[in-house]
Short mmCIF file of C-alpha atoms in Angstrom, two decimals:
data_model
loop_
_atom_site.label_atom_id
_atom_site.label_comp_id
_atom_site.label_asym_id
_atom_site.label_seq_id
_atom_site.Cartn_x
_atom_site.Cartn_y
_atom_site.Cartn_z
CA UNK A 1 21.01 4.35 0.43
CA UNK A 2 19.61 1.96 2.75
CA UNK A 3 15.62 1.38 1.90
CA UNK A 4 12.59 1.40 4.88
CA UNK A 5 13.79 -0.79 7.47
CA UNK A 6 11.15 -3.03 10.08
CA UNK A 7 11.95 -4.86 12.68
CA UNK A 8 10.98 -7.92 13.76
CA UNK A 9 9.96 -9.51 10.31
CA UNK A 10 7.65 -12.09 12.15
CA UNK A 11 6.45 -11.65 15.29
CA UNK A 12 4.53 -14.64 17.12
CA UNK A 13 2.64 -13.66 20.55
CA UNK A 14 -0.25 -15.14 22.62
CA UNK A 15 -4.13 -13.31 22.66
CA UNK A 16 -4.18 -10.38 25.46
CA UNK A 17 -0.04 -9.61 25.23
CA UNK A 18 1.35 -5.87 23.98
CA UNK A 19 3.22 -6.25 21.03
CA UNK A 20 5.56 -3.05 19.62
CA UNK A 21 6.71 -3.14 15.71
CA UNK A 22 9.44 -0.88 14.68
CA UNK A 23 10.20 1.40 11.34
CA UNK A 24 13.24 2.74 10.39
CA UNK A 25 12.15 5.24 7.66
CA UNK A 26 14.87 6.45 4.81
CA UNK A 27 17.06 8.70 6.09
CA UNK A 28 16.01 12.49 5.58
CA UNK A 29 11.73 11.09 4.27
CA UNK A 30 9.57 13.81 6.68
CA UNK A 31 6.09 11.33 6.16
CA UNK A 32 5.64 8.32 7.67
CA UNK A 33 2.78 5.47 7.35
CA UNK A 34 1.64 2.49 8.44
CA UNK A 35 -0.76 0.05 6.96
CA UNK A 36 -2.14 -3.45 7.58
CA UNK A 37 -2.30 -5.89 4.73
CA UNK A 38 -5.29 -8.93 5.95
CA UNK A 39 -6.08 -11.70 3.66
CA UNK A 40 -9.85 -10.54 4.15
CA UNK A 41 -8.91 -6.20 4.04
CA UNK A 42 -6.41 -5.84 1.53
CA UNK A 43 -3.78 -2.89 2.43
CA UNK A 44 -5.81 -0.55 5.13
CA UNK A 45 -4.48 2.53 5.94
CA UNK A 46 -3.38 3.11 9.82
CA UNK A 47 -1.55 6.22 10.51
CA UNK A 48 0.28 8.89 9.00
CA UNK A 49 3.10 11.26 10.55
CA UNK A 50 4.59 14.20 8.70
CA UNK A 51 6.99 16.19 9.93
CA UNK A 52 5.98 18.09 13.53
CA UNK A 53 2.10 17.95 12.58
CA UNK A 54 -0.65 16.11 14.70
CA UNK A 55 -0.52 12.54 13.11
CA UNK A 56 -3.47 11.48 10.75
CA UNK A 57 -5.03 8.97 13.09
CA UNK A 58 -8.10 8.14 11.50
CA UNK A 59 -7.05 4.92 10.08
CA UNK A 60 -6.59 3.34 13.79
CA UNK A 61 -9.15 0.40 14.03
CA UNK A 62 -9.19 0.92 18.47
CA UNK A 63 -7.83 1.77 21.33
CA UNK A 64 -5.76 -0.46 21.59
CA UNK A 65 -3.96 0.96 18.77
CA UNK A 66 -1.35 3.35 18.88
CA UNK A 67 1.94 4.95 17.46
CA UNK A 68 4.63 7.67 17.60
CA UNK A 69 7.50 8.95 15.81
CA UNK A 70 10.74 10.24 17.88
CA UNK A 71 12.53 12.58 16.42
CA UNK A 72 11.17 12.54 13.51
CA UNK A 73 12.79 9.35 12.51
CA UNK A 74 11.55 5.92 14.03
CA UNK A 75 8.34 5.41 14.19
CA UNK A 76 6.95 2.71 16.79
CA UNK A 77 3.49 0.58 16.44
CA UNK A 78 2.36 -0.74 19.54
CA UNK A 79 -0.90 -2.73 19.94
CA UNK A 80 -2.24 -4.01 23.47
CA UNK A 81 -4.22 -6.85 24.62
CA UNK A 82 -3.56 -8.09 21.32
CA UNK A 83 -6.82 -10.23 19.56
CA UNK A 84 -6.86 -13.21 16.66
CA UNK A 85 -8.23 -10.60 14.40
CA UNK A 86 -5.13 -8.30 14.95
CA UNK A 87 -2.77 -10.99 12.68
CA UNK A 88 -1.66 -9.44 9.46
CA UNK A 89 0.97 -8.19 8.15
CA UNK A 90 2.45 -4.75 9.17
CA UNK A 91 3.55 -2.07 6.46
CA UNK A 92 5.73 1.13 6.72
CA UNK A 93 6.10 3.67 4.46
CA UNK A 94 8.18 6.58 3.79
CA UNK A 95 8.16 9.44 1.88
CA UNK A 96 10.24 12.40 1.17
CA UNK A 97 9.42 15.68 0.99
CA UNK A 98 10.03 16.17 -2.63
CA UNK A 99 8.10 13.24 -4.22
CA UNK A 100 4.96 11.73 -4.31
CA UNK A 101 6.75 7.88 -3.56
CA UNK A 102 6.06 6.71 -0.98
CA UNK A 103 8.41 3.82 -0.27
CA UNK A 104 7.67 0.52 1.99
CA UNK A 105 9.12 -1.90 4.10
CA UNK A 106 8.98 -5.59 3.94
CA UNK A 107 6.47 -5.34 6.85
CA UNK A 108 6.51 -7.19 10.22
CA UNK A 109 3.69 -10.76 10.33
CA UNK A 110 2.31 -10.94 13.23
CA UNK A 111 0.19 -13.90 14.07
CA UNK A 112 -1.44 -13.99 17.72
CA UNK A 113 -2.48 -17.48 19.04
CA UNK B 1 -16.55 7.64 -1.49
CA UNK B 2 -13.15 6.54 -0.19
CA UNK B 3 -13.42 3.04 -1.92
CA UNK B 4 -11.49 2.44 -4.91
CA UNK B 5 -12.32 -0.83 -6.67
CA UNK B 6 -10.35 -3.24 -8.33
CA UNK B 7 -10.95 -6.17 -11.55
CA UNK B 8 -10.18 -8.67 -12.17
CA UNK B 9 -9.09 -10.27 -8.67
CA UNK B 10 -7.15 -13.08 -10.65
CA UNK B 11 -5.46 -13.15 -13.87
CA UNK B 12 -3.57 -15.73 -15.95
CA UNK B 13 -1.76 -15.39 -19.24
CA UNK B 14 0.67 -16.64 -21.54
CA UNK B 15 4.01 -14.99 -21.92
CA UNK B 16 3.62 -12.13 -24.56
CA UNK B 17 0.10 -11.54 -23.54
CA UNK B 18 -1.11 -8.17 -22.33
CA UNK B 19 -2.91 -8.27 -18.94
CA UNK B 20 -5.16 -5.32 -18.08
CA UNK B 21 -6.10 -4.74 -14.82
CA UNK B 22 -8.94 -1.93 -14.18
CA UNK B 23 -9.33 0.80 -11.27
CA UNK B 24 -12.78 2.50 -10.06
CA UNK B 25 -12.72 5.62 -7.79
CA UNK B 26 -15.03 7.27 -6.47
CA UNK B 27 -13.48 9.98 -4.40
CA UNK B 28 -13.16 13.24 -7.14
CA UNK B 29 -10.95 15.18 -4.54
CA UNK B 30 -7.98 11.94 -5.24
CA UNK B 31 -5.04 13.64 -7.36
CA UNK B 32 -3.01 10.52 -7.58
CA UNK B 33 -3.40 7.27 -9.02
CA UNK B 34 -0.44 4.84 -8.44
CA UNK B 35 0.13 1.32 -9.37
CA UNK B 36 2.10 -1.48 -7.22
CA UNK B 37 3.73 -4.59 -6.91
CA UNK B 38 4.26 -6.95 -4.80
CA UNK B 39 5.94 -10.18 -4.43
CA UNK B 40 5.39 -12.48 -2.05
CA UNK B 41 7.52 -11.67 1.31
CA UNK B 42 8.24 -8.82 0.07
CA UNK B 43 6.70 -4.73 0.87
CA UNK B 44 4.66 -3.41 -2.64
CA UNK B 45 6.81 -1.47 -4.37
CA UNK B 46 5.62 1.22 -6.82
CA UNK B 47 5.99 0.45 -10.42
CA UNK B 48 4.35 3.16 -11.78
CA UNK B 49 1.70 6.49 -11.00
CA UNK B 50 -0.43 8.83 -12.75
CA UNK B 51 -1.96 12.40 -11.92
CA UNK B 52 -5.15 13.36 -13.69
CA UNK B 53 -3.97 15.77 -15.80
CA UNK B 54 -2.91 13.50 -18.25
CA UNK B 55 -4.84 10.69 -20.22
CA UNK B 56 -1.94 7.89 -20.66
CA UNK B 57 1.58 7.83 -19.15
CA UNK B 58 3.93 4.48 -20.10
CA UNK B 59 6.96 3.44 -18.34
CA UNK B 60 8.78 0.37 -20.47
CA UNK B 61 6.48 -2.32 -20.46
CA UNK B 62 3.99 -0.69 -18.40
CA UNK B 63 1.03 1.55 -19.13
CA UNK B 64 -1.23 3.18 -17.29
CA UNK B 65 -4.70 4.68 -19.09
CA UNK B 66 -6.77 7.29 -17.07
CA UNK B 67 -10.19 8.80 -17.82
CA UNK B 68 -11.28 11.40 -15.44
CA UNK B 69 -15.04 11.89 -16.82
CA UNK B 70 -15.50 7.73 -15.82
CA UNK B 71 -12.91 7.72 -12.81
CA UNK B 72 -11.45 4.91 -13.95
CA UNK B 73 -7.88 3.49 -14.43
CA UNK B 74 -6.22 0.88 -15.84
CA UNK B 75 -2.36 -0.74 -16.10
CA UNK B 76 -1.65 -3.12 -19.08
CA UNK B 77 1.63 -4.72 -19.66
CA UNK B 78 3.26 -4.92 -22.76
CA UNK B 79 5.08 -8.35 -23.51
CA UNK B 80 4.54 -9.96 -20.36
CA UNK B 81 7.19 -12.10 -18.99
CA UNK B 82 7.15 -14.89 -15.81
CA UNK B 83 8.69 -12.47 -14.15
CA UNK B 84 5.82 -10.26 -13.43
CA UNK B 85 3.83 -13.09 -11.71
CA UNK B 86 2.79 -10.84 -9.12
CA UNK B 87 0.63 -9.05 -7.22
CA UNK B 88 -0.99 -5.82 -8.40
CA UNK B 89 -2.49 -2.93 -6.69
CA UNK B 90 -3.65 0.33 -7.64
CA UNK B 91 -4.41 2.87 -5.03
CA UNK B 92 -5.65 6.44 -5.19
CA UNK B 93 -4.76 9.57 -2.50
CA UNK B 94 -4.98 13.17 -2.56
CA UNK B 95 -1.13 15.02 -2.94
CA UNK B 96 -1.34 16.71 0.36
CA UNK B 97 -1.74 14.00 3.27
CA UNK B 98 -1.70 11.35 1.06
CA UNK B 99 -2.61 8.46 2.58
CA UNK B 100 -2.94 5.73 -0.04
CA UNK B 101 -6.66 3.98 -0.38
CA UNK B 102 -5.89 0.41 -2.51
CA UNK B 103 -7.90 -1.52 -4.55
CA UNK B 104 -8.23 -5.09 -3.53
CA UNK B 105 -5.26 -6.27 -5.77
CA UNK B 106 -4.85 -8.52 -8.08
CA UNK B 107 -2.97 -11.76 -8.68
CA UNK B 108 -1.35 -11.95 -11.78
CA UNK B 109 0.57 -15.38 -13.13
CA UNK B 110 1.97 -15.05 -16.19
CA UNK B 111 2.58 -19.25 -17.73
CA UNK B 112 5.90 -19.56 -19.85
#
């Protein structure tokens, strides 16, 4: 089947706009992650969904930070007021709920000018 | 505690060579140890993962060593082609909630 899915794959937006990044996780994968890859931070670990738990939110480096899952499926990133330090690359991951794999996307870059 | 550190950040070899690429953890609670890569453009993908019961696992070319006592990891590969000019990153999480904490990767190029 069809792998993790992100949408857009580059994403160009001005200092101070909202920007939203989208997952499409493998069909029937009940965890969910995102990560940021930075030329100066490596892969950092954002947030993680699983199932109908609280998400793991510790990851989140603000406010202006933030996520959800609907229905268990999509999963949405959206940043505000976006800053310079905010372009990287964005990562999503699925994983199913009988392995340890966890699977990613070919992430969304997002550069803010 | 949650760092896991990676060596060499750079590597180059011949084809047929064996690169080795070493792990630190610090974390005793992690239960996981996997390996990626990635290529450029592209999401890491995993290429192969360990749990700590076990001292060596090997998957084709690839092996991964593990000693608990030192938490420390390591992948070589066998017979390295062009083709695994890459990017390589271990990463360590605990089996339930397991967020994945990388190492800081490493660039391997791999000269025909």
């Amino acid at each position: 089947g069809a792998g993790v899915s992100q949408s857009p794959s580059n994403k160009v937006t001005e200092k101070g706009k909202d920007v939203e990044l989208r997952c499409d996780p493998i069909s029937g994968h009940t965890a969910l992650y995102w990560y940021r890859q930075s030329l100066g931070q490596g892969l950092e670990f954002l947030i993680y969904f699983q199932g109908n738990s609280a998400p793991d939110k510790s990851g989140l480096p603000s406010d202006r930070f933030s996520a959800e899952r609907t229905g268990g499926s999509v999963s949405t990133l959206t940043i505000q007021r976006t800053q310079q330090e905010d372009s990287a690359v964005y990562l999503c991951a699925s994983e199913g709920p009988s392995t340890d794999t966890q699977y990613f996307g070919p992430g969304t870059r997002l550069t803010v000018l | 505690q949650q760092q896991v550190k990676q060596s060499p950040q750079s590597l180059i070899v011949q084809k047929g060579g064996i690169p080795i690429i070493n792990c630190a953890y610090e974390n005793t609670a992690f239960d996981y140890f996997p390996w990626y890569q990635q290529f450029p453009g592209k999401g890491p993908a995993l290429l192969i993962a360990i749990r700590p019961d076990v001292s060596e696992k090997k998957e084709g070319r690839f092996t991964i060593s593990f000693n608990k006592s030192a938490k420390q990891f390591s992948l070589h590969i066998m017979d390295s082609q062009p083709g695994d000019s890459a990017t390589y990153f271990c990463a360590a999480s605990k089996i339930q909630g397991g967020k994945l904490i990388f190492g800081q990767g490493t660039e391997l190029s791999v000269k025909p």
